[in-house]
XYZ file of C-alpha atoms in Angstrom:
233
model
C 101.065 197.165 -93.291
C 100.324 197.731 -89.691
C 97.358 200.132 -89.064
C 98.001 202.998 -86.632
C 95.818 203.096 -83.550
C 96.063 206.264 -81.281
C 95.482 205.821 -77.809
C 94.610 208.924 -75.639
C 94.829 208.125 -71.691
C 96.166 209.652 -68.607
C 96.632 206.010 -67.114
C 99.881 204.485 -67.889
C 98.360 201.187 -66.944
C 95.532 201.512 -69.287
C 97.954 202.723 -72.109
C 100.074 199.305 -71.539
C 97.074 197.162 -71.802
C 95.779 198.368 -74.943
C 99.076 198.963 -76.435
C 99.714 194.964 -75.540
C 96.607 193.765 -76.877
C 96.141 195.923 -80.139
C 99.859 195.301 -80.927
C 99.082 191.613 -80.519
C 95.986 191.965 -83.010
C 98.506 193.520 -85.582
C 98.048 197.224 -84.727
C 100.948 199.790 -84.448
C 100.051 201.829 -81.422
C 101.028 205.279 -80.257
C 100.239 206.357 -76.907
C 99.690 210.022 -75.197
C 98.564 211.017 -71.970
C 96.971 214.344 -72.290
C 94.943 216.401 -74.935
C 97.893 218.546 -75.916
C 100.302 215.887 -77.170
C 97.254 214.138 -78.857
C 96.180 217.220 -80.788
C 100.123 217.389 -82.013
C 100.002 213.845 -83.059
C 97.164 214.401 -85.371
C 98.932 217.340 -87.102
C 100.834 214.189 -88.791
C 99.459 211.499 -90.838
C 96.476 210.197 -89.335
C 95.753 207.108 -87.573
C 93.302 204.395 -88.460
C 91.365 204.841 -85.377
C 91.496 206.933 -81.742
C 90.827 205.503 -78.589
C 90.657 208.214 -76.017
C 89.406 208.921 -72.418
C 87.024 211.366 -71.464
C 88.873 212.819 -68.497
C 92.061 214.125 -69.694
C 94.855 216.904 -68.577
C 94.318 219.933 -70.854
C 90.749 219.276 -72.249
C 88.462 216.543 -72.143
C 88.037 213.909 -74.502
C 84.832 214.962 -75.257
C 85.836 218.358 -76.269
C 88.437 216.536 -78.343
C 86.070 214.419 -80.151
C 84.179 217.786 -80.967
C 87.201 219.430 -82.566
C 87.856 216.580 -84.677
C 84.503 216.167 -85.888
C 84.110 220.092 -86.537
C 87.448 219.566 -88.821
C 87.277 218.704 -92.528
C 90.438 216.646 -92.083
C 89.426 214.667 -89.320
C 85.726 214.389 -89.677
C 85.387 210.791 -90.724
C 88.449 209.726 -88.550
C 86.757 206.643 -86.217
C 86.846 208.175 -82.501
C 86.004 205.411 -79.626
C 85.335 206.764 -76.160
C 86.693 204.744 -72.872
C 85.302 206.146 -69.653
C 84.256 204.982 -66.374
C 81.599 207.736 -66.709
C 78.879 204.980 -67.697
C 75.410 206.747 -66.984
C 73.154 206.786 -70.147
C 73.458 210.271 -70.182
C 76.961 210.305 -70.409
C 76.865 207.685 -73.202
C 74.431 209.952 -75.122
C 76.279 213.116 -74.776
C 79.562 211.120 -75.854
C 77.584 209.457 -79.082
C 75.846 212.500 -79.812
C 79.126 214.715 -79.715
C 80.270 212.015 -82.344
C 81.873 209.169 -80.925
C 81.390 206.071 -82.905
C 81.283 204.119 -79.938
C 81.231 204.204 -76.029
C 83.209 201.622 -73.982
C 82.692 201.404 -70.100
C 85.720 201.168 -67.962
C 86.704 198.666 -66.503
C 86.812 197.082 -70.088
C 87.950 193.687 -71.545
C 90.639 193.681 -74.152
C 89.206 191.537 -76.484
C 85.729 193.418 -76.129
C 87.457 196.582 -77.094
C 89.136 194.932 -80.093
C 85.763 193.456 -81.327
C 84.205 197.098 -81.240
C 87.142 198.578 -83.038
C 86.851 196.282 -85.996
C 83.115 196.559 -85.910
C 83.651 200.581 -86.043
C 86.430 200.065 -88.729
C 83.826 197.857 -90.739
C 81.364 200.531 -90.747
C 83.954 203.220 -91.723
C 85.094 200.965 -94.802
C 83.964 201.987 -98.259
C 80.582 200.537 -100.001
C 80.554 198.702 -102.760
C 81.558 195.560 -104.551
C 83.886 193.584 -102.301
C 86.502 192.793 -105.143
C 88.904 195.125 -106.865
C 87.467 197.539 -109.445
C 88.972 198.878 -112.715
C 87.677 201.607 -114.693
C 88.723 204.183 -117.072
C 92.497 203.060 -116.326
C 92.422 203.303 -112.638
C 92.217 200.319 -110.319
C 90.811 200.502 -106.807
C 91.202 197.628 -104.258
C 88.999 198.215 -101.136
C 90.818 195.614 -99.116
C 94.041 197.152 -99.519
C 92.834 200.669 -99.630
C 94.859 201.202 -102.601
C 94.264 202.883 -106.043
C 96.752 202.288 -109.093
C 96.992 203.772 -112.688
C 98.930 201.330 -114.686
C 101.936 200.729 -112.465
C 101.554 204.098 -110.769
C 100.230 204.143 -107.027
C 98.285 207.112 -106.098
C 98.328 208.551 -102.672
C 94.553 209.164 -101.698
C 92.839 210.179 -98.543
C 90.450 208.158 -96.585
C 87.604 210.318 -97.564
C 88.972 210.829 -101.267
C 89.176 206.652 -101.434
C 85.485 206.406 -100.308
C 84.395 209.353 -102.588
C 86.269 207.564 -105.548
C 84.942 204.207 -104.670
C 81.311 205.101 -104.673
C 82.072 207.430 -108.414
C 83.744 204.696 -109.842
C 80.757 201.876 -108.982
C 78.370 204.316 -110.843
C 80.256 205.703 -114.032
C 78.388 208.313 -115.881
C 75.838 208.579 -113.396
C 75.483 212.430 -111.947
C 75.160 212.711 -108.168
C 74.179 215.913 -106.646
C 76.252 216.919 -103.664
C 73.560 216.081 -101.139
C 73.732 212.620 -102.729
C 77.467 212.384 -102.274
C 77.129 213.522 -98.495
C 74.558 210.947 -97.715
C 76.303 207.933 -99.720
C 80.198 208.528 -99.015
C 79.589 210.455 -95.538
C 76.481 208.683 -94.196
C 73.100 210.120 -93.315
C 74.154 210.823 -89.855
C 76.738 213.291 -90.520
C 75.518 216.903 -91.232
C 77.939 218.658 -93.013
C 77.743 221.523 -95.431
C 77.357 220.895 -99.137
C 80.665 222.553 -99.980
C 82.369 219.832 -98.182
C 81.819 217.791 -101.172
C 83.566 220.526 -103.225
C 86.698 220.319 -100.949
C 87.157 216.647 -101.171
C 86.566 216.778 -104.992
C 89.250 219.110 -105.302
C 91.725 216.942 -103.356
C 90.596 213.989 -105.325
C 91.329 215.465 -108.508
C 94.868 216.718 -106.935
C 95.424 212.991 -105.864
C 94.696 212.017 -109.568
C 96.688 214.494 -111.371
C 99.872 212.170 -111.470
C 98.050 209.478 -113.571
C 96.245 212.245 -116.093
C 92.838 211.099 -115.006
C 92.179 214.040 -113.083
C 89.469 215.267 -115.839
C 87.633 211.900 -115.038
C 85.793 213.653 -112.119
C 83.329 216.112 -113.971
C 81.337 218.943 -112.563
C 78.011 218.819 -113.852
C 76.946 222.470 -113.873
C 74.025 222.972 -111.656
C 73.799 219.269 -110.617
C 76.932 217.735 -109.205
C 79.948 215.649 -110.162
C 80.195 212.274 -112.417
C 82.916 209.758 -113.149
C 83.701 209.828 -116.765
C 84.672 206.029 -117.670
C 86.308 206.936 -121.041
C 88.901 209.311 -119.746
C 92.354 208.080 -120.538
C 95.462 207.636 -118.131
C 98.705 209.137 -118.923
C 100.966 206.640 -117.652
């Protein structure tokens, strides 16, 4: 499986350089030269990560980062800024606006790929290194797959991390604040209702397996994973 990387840069030479080197590293690369086409591209399936220039036609890369961080669907999307604006205040502004990393132009392709890999490693679900099987569900953090019997379930990136965390702590009640800290990270500031929205999406994704009731609401406290639930495969 080739993970998709979105490159947003108005310079065709930069697009070509990144497309070639990321392609050599095993990624499927999609390039766009302006903000509007990039916004439209993310209306479909989300890429594994986005590399974007600060100065873009339409609106700035900084504006795009703020927009995607504010939207629930893209709030966890890995974003790397590429720019010749390499003053300290520019780097700080980009990182504080939500960029996961800042890469100065001109850049070396090998360093860029290494930085991309570092960001993706930080974004991977925490927990045990191997596959986990609980209550009829098998979760594999290496392939980012969840199966119930012979049925593969379709989970979003955040829902996968949420399920991964809950399955590693079956029976334990977690408050919304704890889940925000453990699943989204302590550096992210989101409303606790964000957890409710993603729990709803997770339950919907588990519906075909009959295990949606394994994610239990504990009134006044939060959520827990009920390990004795039975799959309907």
